[in-house]
Amino acid sequence: MTLTQRQTDTVVGMFGALGRLASRHPWYVIAAWIVFAVIVVLSSPGLKATTDQSDFLPRHYESIRAAELQQKAFPEQRQPAALIVFSREDGGKLTDADNAEVGQIVDSLDGELGQAFSGIQAIPQSGNGKVLIAAIGLNDKESTGYDQTAFDAVVDLRDDLTSATKGTDLTYGVTGSAAAGYDSQEASKNAEAIVSLATVLLIVILLSIIFRSVLITLMPLVVVALSAAVANGLIAWANKIFDLKIDNSVEIILVVVLFGIGTDYILFFLFRYRERLREGEETRGAVAHALERAGEAIASAGGAVIVSFMALILSSLGIFKAIGPALAIAVAVTLVAALTLVPALSTVLRGALFWPSKKWREEPKAARFSMVGRRLGAHPGRYALVSGGLMAVLAIFAFQFTPTFDLSSSGVPKTAESSKALVTLQNGGYSAGATDPTLVYLHSTNGQPLGPDAMAEFGTALSAAPGVANVAAPTPSADGETALYSVTLTSEPSSDTALANVKGPIRDAAHEAAPEGTEALVGGTTSIFVDFQAAMNRDYSVVFPVAAIVIMLILALLLRSLVAPLYLMASVGLGFGATLGATVIVFQLIKGDSGLIFILPIYMYLFVVALGTDYNILMIARLREEARSGLSSRDAAAEALKHAGPTIAAAGVILAGTFASLMLAGNSLLVTLGFAISFGIFVAAFVMAMFFTPALTALIGHAAWWPGHGDEDKREPEPATIGAGTGHEG
C-alpha cells in the first residue's frame, strides 16, 4: 500500500466514522445543535453594522490623521451631520414670507433636535433664490453620525419638519452624512427582505423540481436557519472580541452565502445518499457510506472557501478584515451542519425524506450526461478548446474595466429623501459639495502660533485649486496653533470627480502652500474615500495572491498532486477574467455606465474563485476516483461527467440563482455584484467544472496526478461501493 493510498484511506475512514456517529446517534446530534444554537443566540451581543467609512481605515492615512487633529484642536467643533433643504412646492423662488417662515421653523427646531445633533443654523440665501438651507451640527459626544442614535435623530427631524411645514407653501428634504447613512441602512433592510424571500422561493422551486419531495425542499430552510442563527451569534462575538466592523451590505451577502452554499453541500450529500439507497442499502449504512464518499469533497470545498475568505484579514481595510472572518465563520458553521446535522436528519426521516416521490428508488439512465461524457472522453481537445476559448474571449473585455468610487450612488437609491434633497440643492444653484464640506487643517509643527498672513495666504492658495467652489474664512484653535478651513467642492462629495480633485490638486495645493514649520492635512468624507481607494489598491496586490496560494495547497492535499492544482487554478483565473469581462460588457458597454464600483473585483475574486473551486473539487475528486478504479484518463473523464455532472448542474443553478437574487436589492452595487457572482458561478459550474477541467485532465492523462499518481490504485472496489458516485441525474 502506497503512502498516498494510506493517506486517502485515513481521510475516507475519518468521514466514515463521522457518518456512523451521525447515523447511530442522530437524536444526540440534533439535540446538540439545538442546545448550542440557543446558547449562542441568547449570549450573543448582537450583530451591528456601520456606514461610516472612516471606521474601516488604518490610522496612518491622511484623512484619519486629520480627524484626530480635529478632536485635539477643535473638540467643540461640530461636524455637519444633516442639511435641511427648503424650497417652494411650486418650484419657484422663495419669497420674503417664505424666508421668514423658514426662520421660524429653524428656531422652533433648535430645542427639539435629537440626541445626536447639536445646534441648527440657517445659512444666508445664495444661488438662484429657489433654495434655503439650514445646517445641523453633530453632537460627537453622543454619536458618530453613522450610528442608531443619529439615525433615530434623522427620523425625528423629518417627522418634526413634516408637521412644521404643513399648511405652508414650503417643502423640505433632509440630506447630509447622517441622513444618507440612514437612507442607506433602510435600503439595505428592504434589500435583505427582498433577497431573502427571492432566495427561499428559488431554493424551494428548484429542489421541488429536482427531488419532488416536500421534506427535502424544507430541509435546507431548516438547516440554514439554524446555521444562520449560530453564525450570526458567533460573528457578533468575533466582532466584539476583535473590535471588527461590518457594513450594511454584509448582512445581505451573508443570507445569500448561507442559503447558497448550505444548499450546495446538502445536495452533495443527498445525491450520494440516494444512490446508496437505490442500491438496496439500509438507511444507517447508506448515511454512513454517503458521508464517507462525499465528506472529503464537501470538507475540501468548504475549506477552500473558508481560507479564501480568511485571506481578507491581510487587508488594510477594516471592512474586509471583518467581512472575511464573518463569511468564513458562516461557511464553517454551514459546513459542520452539512457533515453532522444533515446526516442525522436523514437518518431520522428515513424513507419519508423523499415523500411523496415514488420514483426516487428507480435508477435513472442519466442519458444526457452520459452522452456528453462519452463525447468529451472521445474528443477532449475539442471540449477544452471551445470552453477555454469562450472564457478567453470574454476575459479580453476585462481589460476595459473602469473603476468608479462613487459610493453614494451605489448605496443610496435615487428615490431616497437624501438623494432627492441633493438634487433640489443643486437645482437651487448651490454647489453639490455644500452638503459635506472638505475640512482642511493647517497645523504648526514647531509650537508657534499661526500668523494671520500665513493663514490668509494658505486660504488663497486653496481657493485657486481645481475643484474648489469656495473656502470659508479660517477658524483658529484656542492655542492658535491650528487653523480649520471649510472647503466647498464643486462636485458631490463622494463622486468620482470630487475624489480625483481631492486626491490630486486639492491635496497638492494644501501641502505645497503650507508654510515652513507647519503641515497641512485634508480631511472630511471625500478625503476618507480617497484613502479608501489607496488602501484597496494595496489589498489587491496582497489578498489575491495569498488566497490563490492557499487554495492551491488545499487542492494539492486533496488530490495528492502538484500538477492538477496548477491547471485547476489557471482555469479558475480564466473564469474570473471571463466573469469580469462579461460584467464590463453588460454594464459599461451595453448599459452605458461610466464604470463599475471599485470594490467589485475583490468581491468577485473571493466568491467566484472560492465558490467556483467547489465544483472543480467535486469534479476532480470524482475523476481521481474513477482513475483509481482502473479506467483510462479519457474513460475516467467520461464517467466523472456522467456521475458528477447532475450534482454540479443542480448545485450550480441553485447557487447562481441565489446570488442573482441580489439584483433585486435596488442599489447599483448589489445589482452589479449579483450579476457578476451569479454569472461567475454559472461559468464555474457549466463551463469550467463540466467541460474545461475534465477535458484538460483527459488530455494530460497519467501526469495530472504526479507525484502521487492517484490513478495507480487498480483495486476493485467493494461490492457495496460499485457505482457509487457524486450523484446521478434524477
XYZ file of C-alpha atoms in Angstrom:
730
model
C 0.000 0.000 0.000
C 1.487 3.351 -1.042
C 1.753 6.406 1.229
C -0.810 8.232 -0.923
C -3.193 5.312 -0.665
C -2.807 5.133 3.130
C -3.455 8.884 3.416
C -6.562 8.566 1.283
C -7.851 5.617 3.290
C -7.249 7.510 6.546
C -9.235 10.543 5.381
C -12.060 8.412 3.993
C -12.122 6.434 7.232
C -12.422 9.638 9.241
C -15.520 10.727 7.356
C -16.872 7.192 7.550
C -16.559 7.342 11.341
C -18.339 10.701 11.372
C -21.101 9.205 9.230
C -21.505 6.263 11.597
C -21.712 8.621 14.575
C -24.434 10.737 12.944
C -26.410 7.685 11.756
C -26.204 5.717 15.024
C -26.928 8.640 17.368
C -28.967 11.083 15.273
C -31.075 12.453 18.121
C -27.971 13.334 20.151
C -26.539 15.212 17.167
C -29.806 17.126 16.581
C -30.170 17.946 20.294
C -26.556 19.165 20.470
C -27.185 21.545 17.576
C -30.356 22.950 19.124
C -28.748 23.466 22.552
C -25.661 25.086 21.038
C -27.806 27.400 18.896
C -29.864 28.518 21.902
C -26.738 29.234 23.947
C -25.108 31.252 21.146
C -28.240 33.263 20.350
C -29.032 34.102 23.983
C -25.461 35.127 24.814
C -24.702 36.990 21.565
C -24.001 40.735 21.864
C -25.896 41.328 18.595
C -24.601 41.929 15.089
C -24.189 45.647 14.343
C -23.211 47.329 11.101
C -21.777 50.758 10.318
C -21.901 53.071 7.319
C -19.002 55.257 8.489
C -16.220 54.532 6.003
C -13.610 56.046 8.357
C -14.189 53.067 10.650
C -12.507 50.903 8.028
C -9.219 52.803 7.563
C -5.862 52.427 9.382
C -4.680 55.440 11.365
C -1.709 56.330 9.160
C -3.900 57.651 6.326
C -4.158 61.445 5.978
C -7.939 61.607 6.432
C -7.716 59.772 9.763
C -4.796 61.911 10.935
C -6.897 64.970 10.090
C -9.814 63.631 12.128
C -7.519 63.042 15.116
C -6.145 66.580 14.809
C -9.691 67.949 14.740
C -10.510 66.138 18.000
C -7.429 67.634 19.631
C -7.518 71.184 18.275
C -11.278 71.723 17.879
C -13.023 69.495 20.433
C -16.028 71.798 20.347
C -16.212 71.863 16.555
C -19.465 70.380 15.320
C -19.087 68.453 12.109
C -22.142 68.905 9.859
C -24.419 65.892 10.324
C -27.532 66.910 8.408
C -28.635 69.578 5.988
C -32.243 70.709 5.593
C -33.064 71.895 2.086
C -36.146 74.182 1.974
C -37.881 75.064 -1.301
C -41.321 76.041 -2.560
C -43.743 73.284 -3.568
C -44.318 75.026 -6.913
C -40.564 75.176 -7.597
C -40.493 78.982 -7.735
C -38.251 81.474 -5.986
C -38.619 81.846 -2.231
C -40.445 84.991 -1.143
C -39.688 87.142 1.890
C -42.616 85.445 3.629
C -41.130 82.041 2.820
C -37.765 83.097 4.230
C -39.441 84.293 7.410
C -41.331 81.005 7.649
C -38.071 79.066 7.347
C -36.543 81.194 10.116
C -39.466 80.381 12.419
C -39.195 76.667 11.653
C -35.450 76.657 12.346
C -35.998 78.486 15.665
C -38.705 76.006 16.679
C -36.437 73.037 15.934
C -33.460 74.388 17.887
C -34.605 72.899 21.166
C -36.148 69.772 19.666
C -33.138 68.205 17.950
C -32.322 64.587 18.651
C -29.579 63.397 20.986
C -27.107 63.043 18.113
C -27.482 66.655 16.946
C -26.155 69.883 18.397
C -27.243 73.258 17.068
C -29.063 74.331 13.924
C -28.320 77.387 11.838
C -29.956 78.819 8.724
C -27.407 79.693 6.041
C -27.928 83.014 4.185
C -29.633 82.570 0.860
C -27.490 82.301 -2.252
C -27.685 80.616 -5.633
C -30.788 81.411 -7.686
C -33.072 82.096 -4.724
C -35.046 78.854 -5.026
C -33.471 77.120 -2.046
C -32.683 77.955 1.571
C -30.667 75.582 3.696
C -30.122 75.000 7.413
C -27.101 73.105 8.765
C -27.262 70.866 11.822
C -24.125 70.002 13.789
C -23.153 66.622 15.221
C -23.002 66.042 18.961
C -19.924 63.823 18.741
C -20.069 63.035 22.461
C -23.297 61.146 21.867
C -22.969 59.897 18.307
C -20.585 59.201 15.445
C -23.166 60.407 12.934
C -23.469 56.901 11.498
C -24.941 55.020 14.453
C -28.508 54.279 15.509
C -28.615 57.384 17.703
C -28.012 59.572 14.642
C -30.478 57.610 12.530
C -33.187 57.975 15.182
C -32.495 61.726 15.236
C -32.928 61.858 11.434
C -36.320 60.131 11.696
C -37.482 62.532 14.429
C -36.208 65.552 12.478
C -38.114 64.530 9.365
C -41.292 63.984 11.400
C -40.938 67.415 13.019
C -40.353 69.071 9.640
C -43.444 67.396 8.187
C -45.530 68.940 10.939
C -43.767 72.321 10.772
C -44.224 72.745 7.001
C -47.845 71.569 6.977
C -50.145 74.349 5.750
C -47.297 76.335 4.191
C -46.075 76.642 0.608
C -42.777 75.075 1.644
C -41.406 71.603 1.146
C -38.231 70.171 2.608
C -35.643 67.425 2.242
C -33.029 66.272 4.742
C -29.651 65.234 3.339
C -26.085 65.164 4.633
C -23.986 62.332 6.071
C -26.367 61.154 8.822
C -29.430 61.310 6.553
C -27.649 59.488 3.719
C -26.429 56.868 6.201
C -29.963 56.307 7.450
C -31.349 56.039 3.926
C -28.597 53.562 3.059
C -29.466 51.450 6.098
C -33.164 51.427 5.235
C -32.379 50.477 1.642
C -30.247 47.605 2.956
C -33.074 46.403 5.204
C -35.507 46.384 2.305
C -32.936 44.695 0.105
C -32.319 41.994 2.729
C -36.032 41.195 2.930
C -36.405 41.070 -0.858
C -33.252 38.995 -1.360
C -34.161 36.588 1.452
C -37.645 35.994 0.048
C -36.371 35.538 -3.512
C -33.627 33.160 -2.337
C -36.015 30.978 -0.344
C -38.545 30.797 -3.186
C -35.828 29.891 -5.680
C -34.454 27.090 -3.499
C -37.928 25.697 -2.816
C -38.840 25.685 -6.511
C -35.574 24.156 -7.724
C -35.422 21.449 -5.047
C -39.055 20.581 -5.719
C -38.199 20.045 -9.382
C -35.042 18.038 -8.649
C -36.308 15.744 -5.877
C -40.122 16.111 -5.921
C -40.004 15.835 -2.133
C -41.585 18.068 0.494
C -39.087 17.316 3.257
C -36.003 17.674 1.073
C -37.370 21.018 -0.084
C -37.761 22.136 3.534
C -34.501 20.644 4.832
C -32.176 23.449 3.568
C -34.503 26.069 5.050
C -34.386 24.422 8.472
C -30.657 23.668 8.400
C -29.700 27.105 7.066
C -31.990 28.898 9.535
C -30.316 27.087 12.426
C -26.856 27.651 10.910
C -27.615 31.345 10.364
C -28.652 31.811 13.987
C -25.410 30.217 15.181
C -23.263 32.012 12.589
C -24.692 35.467 13.337
C -24.108 34.953 17.045
C -20.529 33.789 16.559
C -19.828 36.648 14.132
C -21.168 39.146 16.660
C -18.885 37.691 19.327
C -15.887 37.808 16.965
C -16.617 41.437 16.096
C -16.827 42.360 19.766
C -13.704 40.480 20.846
C -11.508 41.659 17.981
C -13.171 45.082 17.516
C -14.209 44.339 13.935
C -16.792 46.326 11.973
C -19.012 45.357 9.060
C -21.072 47.488 6.702
C -24.755 47.050 5.850
C -24.226 45.053 2.654
C -22.523 42.215 4.553
C -25.762 41.095 6.218
C -27.420 40.714 2.801
C -24.456 38.788 1.417
C -24.491 36.512 4.480
C -28.066 35.462 3.693
C -27.129 34.514 0.133
C -23.923 32.727 1.159
C -25.639 30.670 3.852
C -28.528 29.588 1.655
C -26.459 29.077 -1.479
C -23.519 27.184 0.000
C -25.681 25.368 2.544
C -27.971 24.025 -0.165
C -24.995 23.033 -2.321
C -23.368 20.976 0.438
C -26.680 19.349 1.305
C -27.064 18.366 -2.357
C -23.553 16.887 -2.432
C -24.568 14.573 0.427
C -28.135 13.781 -0.693
C -27.169 12.639 -4.172
C -24.725 10.135 -2.679
C -27.208 9.065 -0.005
C -29.998 8.459 -2.510
C -27.616 6.487 -4.674
C -26.767 4.110 -1.808
C -30.453 3.610 -1.010
C -31.105 2.759 -4.657
C -28.522 0.020 -4.380
C -30.536 -1.559 -1.564
C -28.556 -0.446 1.482
C -30.451 0.280 4.691
C -30.752 3.855 5.991
C -27.951 3.969 8.565
C -25.459 2.233 6.343
C -26.408 4.444 3.411
C -25.942 7.607 5.513
C -22.551 6.474 6.789
C -21.354 5.403 3.350
C -22.637 8.578 1.641
C -20.697 10.759 4.079
C -17.659 8.515 3.725
C -17.627 9.055 -0.052
C -18.809 12.687 -0.231
C -17.353 14.019 3.025
C -13.844 14.681 1.742
C -15.093 16.654 -1.272
C -17.511 18.654 0.893
C -14.852 19.404 3.516
C -12.241 20.332 0.903
C -14.682 22.585 -0.930
C -15.690 24.278 2.320
C -12.059 24.578 3.380
C -11.160 26.346 0.130
C -13.951 28.851 0.680
C -13.060 29.408 4.332
C -9.358 30.053 3.779
C -10.121 32.323 0.821
C -12.333 34.464 2.999
C -9.823 34.390 5.852
C -7.176 35.768 3.479
C -9.017 39.069 3.870
C -7.553 39.506 7.347
C -4.436 40.632 5.461
C -6.412 43.583 4.121
C -5.560 47.058 5.385
C -9.264 47.932 5.384
C -11.463 47.187 8.361
C -14.428 46.367 6.118
C -12.597 43.403 4.578
C -10.866 42.394 7.792
C -14.353 41.968 9.231
C -16.213 40.522 6.250
C -13.526 37.862 5.748
C -13.872 36.253 9.198
C -17.651 36.820 9.118
C -18.104 34.879 5.887
C -15.552 32.277 6.982
C -17.488 31.684 10.217
C -20.759 31.411 8.279
C -19.300 28.866 5.849
C -17.636 26.891 8.665
C -20.916 26.593 10.568
C -22.729 25.566 7.380
C -20.008 23.014 6.598
C -20.252 21.398 10.037
C -24.039 21.293 9.688
C -23.747 19.558 6.310
C -21.393 16.939 7.788
C -23.353 16.278 11.011
C -26.874 17.715 11.168
C -27.923 16.766 7.630
C -26.880 13.081 8.010
C -28.630 12.950 11.400
C -31.857 14.395 9.976
C -31.683 11.995 7.026
C -31.354 9.065 9.423
C -34.355 10.149 11.496
C -36.570 10.788 8.463
C -35.589 7.546 6.674
C -37.685 6.864 3.560
C -40.102 9.677 4.427
C -37.362 12.105 3.379
C -38.277 11.542 -0.285
C -42.092 11.663 0.181
C -44.288 11.949 -1.879
C -41.998 10.922 -4.770
C -42.454 7.267 -5.725
C -39.713 7.062 -8.314
C -36.739 8.034 -6.179
C -35.690 4.363 -5.864
C -35.510 3.982 -9.632
C -32.045 4.444 -11.084
C -32.233 6.952 -13.980
C -30.161 6.371 -17.061
C -28.543 9.839 -16.924
C -28.697 9.743 -20.709
C -27.814 13.388 -21.356
C -24.785 13.491 -19.077
C -23.722 10.024 -20.171
C -23.831 11.078 -23.818
C -21.888 14.286 -23.182
C -19.394 12.362 -21.071
C -18.744 9.855 -23.860
C -18.254 12.641 -26.392
C -15.912 14.541 -24.086
C -13.917 11.386 -23.423
C -13.614 10.747 -27.146
C -12.696 14.338 -28.100
C -11.268 16.127 -25.018
C -9.238 18.532 -27.168
C -12.356 19.957 -28.818
C -14.102 20.487 -25.492
C -11.027 22.101 -23.923
C -10.568 24.409 -26.915
C -14.216 25.538 -27.126
C -14.798 26.012 -23.386
C -11.393 27.615 -22.811
C -11.738 29.773 -25.908
C -15.139 31.072 -24.788
C -13.729 32.130 -21.418
C -10.648 33.660 -23.055
C -12.745 35.814 -25.420
C -14.819 37.164 -22.532
C -11.684 37.725 -20.456
C -10.339 40.120 -23.100
C -13.065 42.618 -22.168
C -11.874 42.588 -18.541
C -9.061 44.919 -19.612
C -11.713 47.600 -20.272
C -12.753 47.573 -16.612
C -13.079 51.157 -15.363
C -13.365 51.563 -11.576
C -15.703 54.139 -10.068
C -15.549 55.338 -6.473
C -18.988 56.944 -6.300
C -20.191 55.050 -3.227
C -23.146 57.346 -2.679
C -24.948 56.380 -5.861
C -24.285 52.696 -5.246
C -25.516 52.626 -1.656
C -28.397 55.129 -1.551
C -31.282 54.781 -4.043
C -32.092 57.838 -6.160
C -35.614 57.763 -4.701
C -34.348 58.251 -1.121
C -35.032 61.612 0.509
C -31.336 62.456 0.919
C -30.742 61.857 -2.795
C -33.727 63.957 -3.886
C -32.760 66.753 -1.476
C -29.308 66.858 -3.048
C -30.879 67.289 -6.498
C -33.061 70.115 -5.140
C -29.977 71.766 -3.667
C -28.142 71.650 -6.978
C -31.200 72.953 -8.852
C -31.172 75.873 -6.420
C -27.758 76.946 -7.647
C -25.707 75.560 -4.768
C -22.578 73.542 -5.263
C -23.135 69.819 -4.800
C -20.281 69.892 -2.308
C -22.247 72.084 0.081
C -23.776 69.006 1.727
C -20.467 67.810 3.157
C -17.551 70.283 3.013
C -13.969 69.068 2.894
C -12.111 70.099 6.049
C -8.516 71.241 5.666
C -6.262 71.824 8.681
C -3.110 73.954 8.806
C -1.138 72.930 11.889
C 2.026 74.371 13.414
C 4.726 71.727 13.938
C 7.147 73.960 15.864
C 4.803 75.007 18.658
C 4.472 78.592 17.375
C 1.030 80.157 16.747
C -0.008 80.664 13.149
C 0.194 84.244 11.908
C -2.797 85.938 10.187
C -0.833 86.495 6.988
C 0.172 82.829 6.780
C -3.435 81.730 7.309
C -4.734 84.153 4.678
C -2.138 83.117 2.089
C -2.894 79.447 2.704
C -6.637 80.058 2.201
C -5.949 81.934 -1.046
C -3.866 79.037 -2.374
C -6.642 76.566 -1.503
C -9.238 78.701 -3.297
C -7.243 78.520 -6.520
C -7.124 74.705 -6.562
C -9.225 72.970 -9.258
C -12.445 71.501 -7.860
C -12.851 74.125 -5.113
C -16.054 76.207 -5.183
C -15.167 78.390 -2.209
C -13.139 78.416 1.006
C -14.598 79.829 4.219
C -12.548 82.135 6.436
C -10.165 80.126 8.650
C -11.175 79.249 12.194
C -8.155 79.271 14.567
C -7.892 76.885 17.500
C -7.795 78.121 21.094
C -3.996 77.908 21.230
C -3.596 79.454 17.776
C -1.504 76.535 16.515
C -4.145 75.099 14.150
C -6.491 76.686 11.611
C -9.556 74.992 10.126
C -10.673 75.743 6.553
C -14.115 74.582 5.380
C -13.776 73.901 1.653
C -16.860 73.540 -0.528
C -16.222 71.361 -3.567
C -17.702 71.934 -7.000
C -18.811 68.275 -7.195
C -20.886 65.998 -4.984
C -18.514 64.941 -2.158
C -18.476 61.193 -2.932
C -18.435 61.479 -6.724
C -15.518 60.318 -8.850
C -14.774 63.931 -9.835
C -14.588 65.067 -6.212
C -12.311 62.169 -5.289
C -9.989 62.921 -8.192
C -9.798 66.606 -7.213
C -9.093 65.915 -3.535
C -6.566 63.188 -4.332
C -4.685 65.415 -6.781
C -4.872 69.209 -6.984
C -6.502 69.973 -3.621
C -4.128 67.877 -1.502
C -1.190 69.037 -3.623
C -2.178 72.685 -3.211
C -2.618 72.291 0.551
C 0.707 70.536 1.049
C 2.648 72.956 -1.161
C 1.059 76.056 0.379
C 1.830 75.047 3.969
C 4.493 77.486 5.264
C 7.742 76.225 6.787
C 7.132 74.877 10.289
C 3.586 73.764 9.507
C 1.800 70.810 7.951
C -1.492 70.646 6.067
C -3.939 67.762 6.412
C -7.005 67.294 4.214
C -9.876 65.557 5.980
C -13.607 65.027 5.616
C -15.694 62.395 3.837
C -14.174 62.854 0.381
C -10.656 62.532 1.770
C -11.694 59.330 3.537
C -12.889 57.871 0.239
C -9.588 58.848 -1.405
C -7.659 56.912 1.237
C -10.145 54.057 0.940
C -9.226 53.830 -2.747
C -5.484 53.745 -1.980
C -5.962 51.016 0.609
C -7.970 48.919 -1.860
C -5.232 49.098 -4.475
C -2.756 47.834 -1.880
C -5.071 44.998 -0.881
C -5.443 43.766 -4.450
C -1.707 43.060 -4.573
C -1.735 41.126 -1.283
C -5.060 39.323 -0.862
C -5.368 37.890 -4.381
C -2.025 36.005 -4.411
C -2.417 34.713 -0.835
C -5.921 33.353 -1.486
C -4.746 31.652 -4.685
C -1.747 30.018 -2.971
C -3.842 28.699 -0.087
C -6.476 27.241 -2.431
C -3.712 25.549 -4.411
C -2.376 23.993 -1.217
C -5.817 22.612 -0.374
C -6.155 21.158 -3.861
C -2.692 19.602 -3.582
C -3.607 17.965 -0.267
C -6.950 16.721 -1.586
C -5.572 15.319 -4.838
C -2.063 14.385 -3.565
C -0.831 16.044 -6.743
C 1.252 19.065 -7.713
C 0.190 19.158 -11.359
C -3.609 19.199 -11.131
C -3.770 22.237 -8.780
C -1.778 24.287 -11.305
C -4.161 23.894 -14.224
C -7.196 23.968 -11.925
C -6.171 27.391 -10.600
C -5.349 28.540 -14.125
C -8.870 27.583 -15.191
C -10.329 29.391 -12.174
C -8.329 32.501 -13.078
C -9.619 32.291 -16.628
C -13.157 32.014 -15.240
C -12.581 35.127 -13.125
C -11.396 37.060 -16.171
C -14.404 35.864 -18.199
C -16.750 36.968 -15.417
C -15.237 40.441 -15.126
C -15.278 40.742 -18.930
C -18.957 39.779 -19.135
C -19.798 42.310 -16.395
C -17.961 45.036 -18.319
C -19.900 44.118 -21.478
C -23.292 44.247 -19.737
C -22.863 47.334 -17.547
C -20.257 49.511 -19.282
C -20.708 48.699 -22.950
C -24.429 47.861 -23.143
C -25.977 49.707 -20.179
C -23.619 52.653 -20.618
C -22.352 53.045 -17.045
C -19.196 55.132 -16.752
C -17.574 52.429 -14.634
C -18.028 49.631 -12.115
C -17.744 50.102 -8.350
C -14.087 49.712 -7.404
C -14.612 47.016 -4.742
C -16.281 44.685 -7.270
C -13.133 42.774 -8.357
C -12.184 41.720 -4.835
C -15.721 40.501 -4.093
C -15.792 38.703 -7.434
C -12.414 37.136 -6.860
C -13.372 35.772 -3.466
C -16.780 34.444 -4.436
C -16.073 33.270 -7.974
C -12.679 31.761 -7.149
C -13.626 30.296 -3.769
C -17.134 29.086 -4.609
C -16.255 28.167 -8.179
C -13.472 25.956 -6.847
C -16.154 23.872 -5.091
C -17.344 22.489 -8.412
C -13.819 21.904 -9.661
C -13.088 19.974 -6.468
C -16.224 17.868 -6.863
C -15.397 17.022 -10.475
C -11.668 16.406 -9.987
C -12.307 14.250 -6.901
C -14.636 12.071 -8.969
C -12.091 11.981 -11.788
C -9.470 10.689 -9.370
C -11.901 8.119 -8.011
C -12.674 6.804 -11.490
C -8.979 6.783 -12.449
C -8.104 4.801 -9.321
C -10.713 2.201 -10.220
C -8.638 1.345 -13.301
C -10.163 3.470 -16.079
C -8.071 5.293 -18.653
C -7.884 9.080 -18.354
C -10.459 9.576 -21.124
C -12.859 6.960 -19.791
C -12.450 8.382 -16.288
C -13.420 11.837 -17.597
C -16.484 10.368 -19.300
C -17.619 8.532 -16.150
C -16.905 11.523 -13.911
C -19.078 13.769 -16.055
C -21.842 11.157 -16.155
C -21.966 10.796 -12.366
C -20.872 14.201 -11.036
C -22.487 16.278 -13.790
C -26.061 16.186 -12.415
C -24.918 17.217 -8.937
C -22.814 20.090 -10.238
C -25.619 21.220 -12.545
C -28.207 21.237 -9.751
C -25.874 22.907 -7.248
C -24.681 25.459 -9.817
C -28.199 26.511 -10.772
C -29.181 26.954 -7.125
C -26.054 28.869 -6.087
C -26.068 31.088 -9.197
C -29.769 31.725 -8.684
C -29.351 32.725 -5.049
C -26.672 35.268 -5.908
C -28.754 36.514 -8.842
C -31.412 37.482 -6.275
C -29.068 40.298 -5.193
C -30.087 42.039 -8.416
C -33.484 42.670 -6.790
C -31.843 44.715 -3.999
C -32.330 48.057 -5.740
C -28.912 49.709 -5.439
C -26.300 49.551 -8.156
C -23.603 47.888 -6.037
C -25.724 44.832 -5.231
C -27.215 44.698 -8.735
C -23.743 44.595 -10.278
C -22.455 42.228 -7.615
C -25.438 39.900 -8.084
C -24.936 39.684 -11.831
C -21.165 39.235 -11.630
C -21.145 36.495 -8.994
C -24.109 34.563 -10.445
C -22.524 34.673 -13.911
C -19.172 33.611 -12.452
C -20.730 30.649 -10.652
C -22.586 29.662 -13.825
C -19.288 29.699 -15.723
C -17.567 27.753 -12.925
C -20.234 25.042 -12.903
C -21.302 24.723 -16.547
C -18.129 25.653 -18.423
C -15.162 25.179 -16.146
C -16.083 22.136 -13.998
C -18.367 20.462 -16.525
C -16.119 20.679 -19.605
C -12.798 22.502 -19.239
C -11.459 20.652 -16.171
C -12.343 17.077 -17.236
C -11.193 17.764 -20.799
C -7.798 19.059 -19.633
C -7.419 16.124 -17.230
C -8.187 13.682 -20.022
C -5.580 15.350 -22.233
C -2.874 15.451 -19.550
C -3.599 11.859 -18.552
C -1.457 10.000 -16.016
C 0.781 13.039 -15.397
C -2.130 15.009 -13.906
C -1.724 13.081 -10.627
C 2.057 13.498 -10.269
C 3.759 12.816 -7.897
C 1.061 10.907 -6.018
C -0.303 9.152 -9.119
C -3.682 8.577 -7.510
C -4.755 6.710 -10.633
C -2.347 3.832 -9.944
C -4.599 2.117 -7.421
C -6.265 -0.557 -9.510
C -8.052 -2.312 -6.657
C -11.546 -3.442 -7.364
C -13.978 -1.536 -5.154
C -16.037 -3.408 -2.616
C -19.347 -4.666 -3.979
C -21.265 -2.180 -1.852
C -19.416 0.750 -3.436
C -19.630 -0.240 -7.083
C -21.304 2.562 -8.957
C -21.073 4.945 -6.021
C -20.890 8.432 -7.380
C -21.357 12.006 -6.549
C -24.835 11.755 -7.854
C -26.947 10.605 -10.741
C -29.396 12.598 -12.663
C -32.821 12.462 -11.231
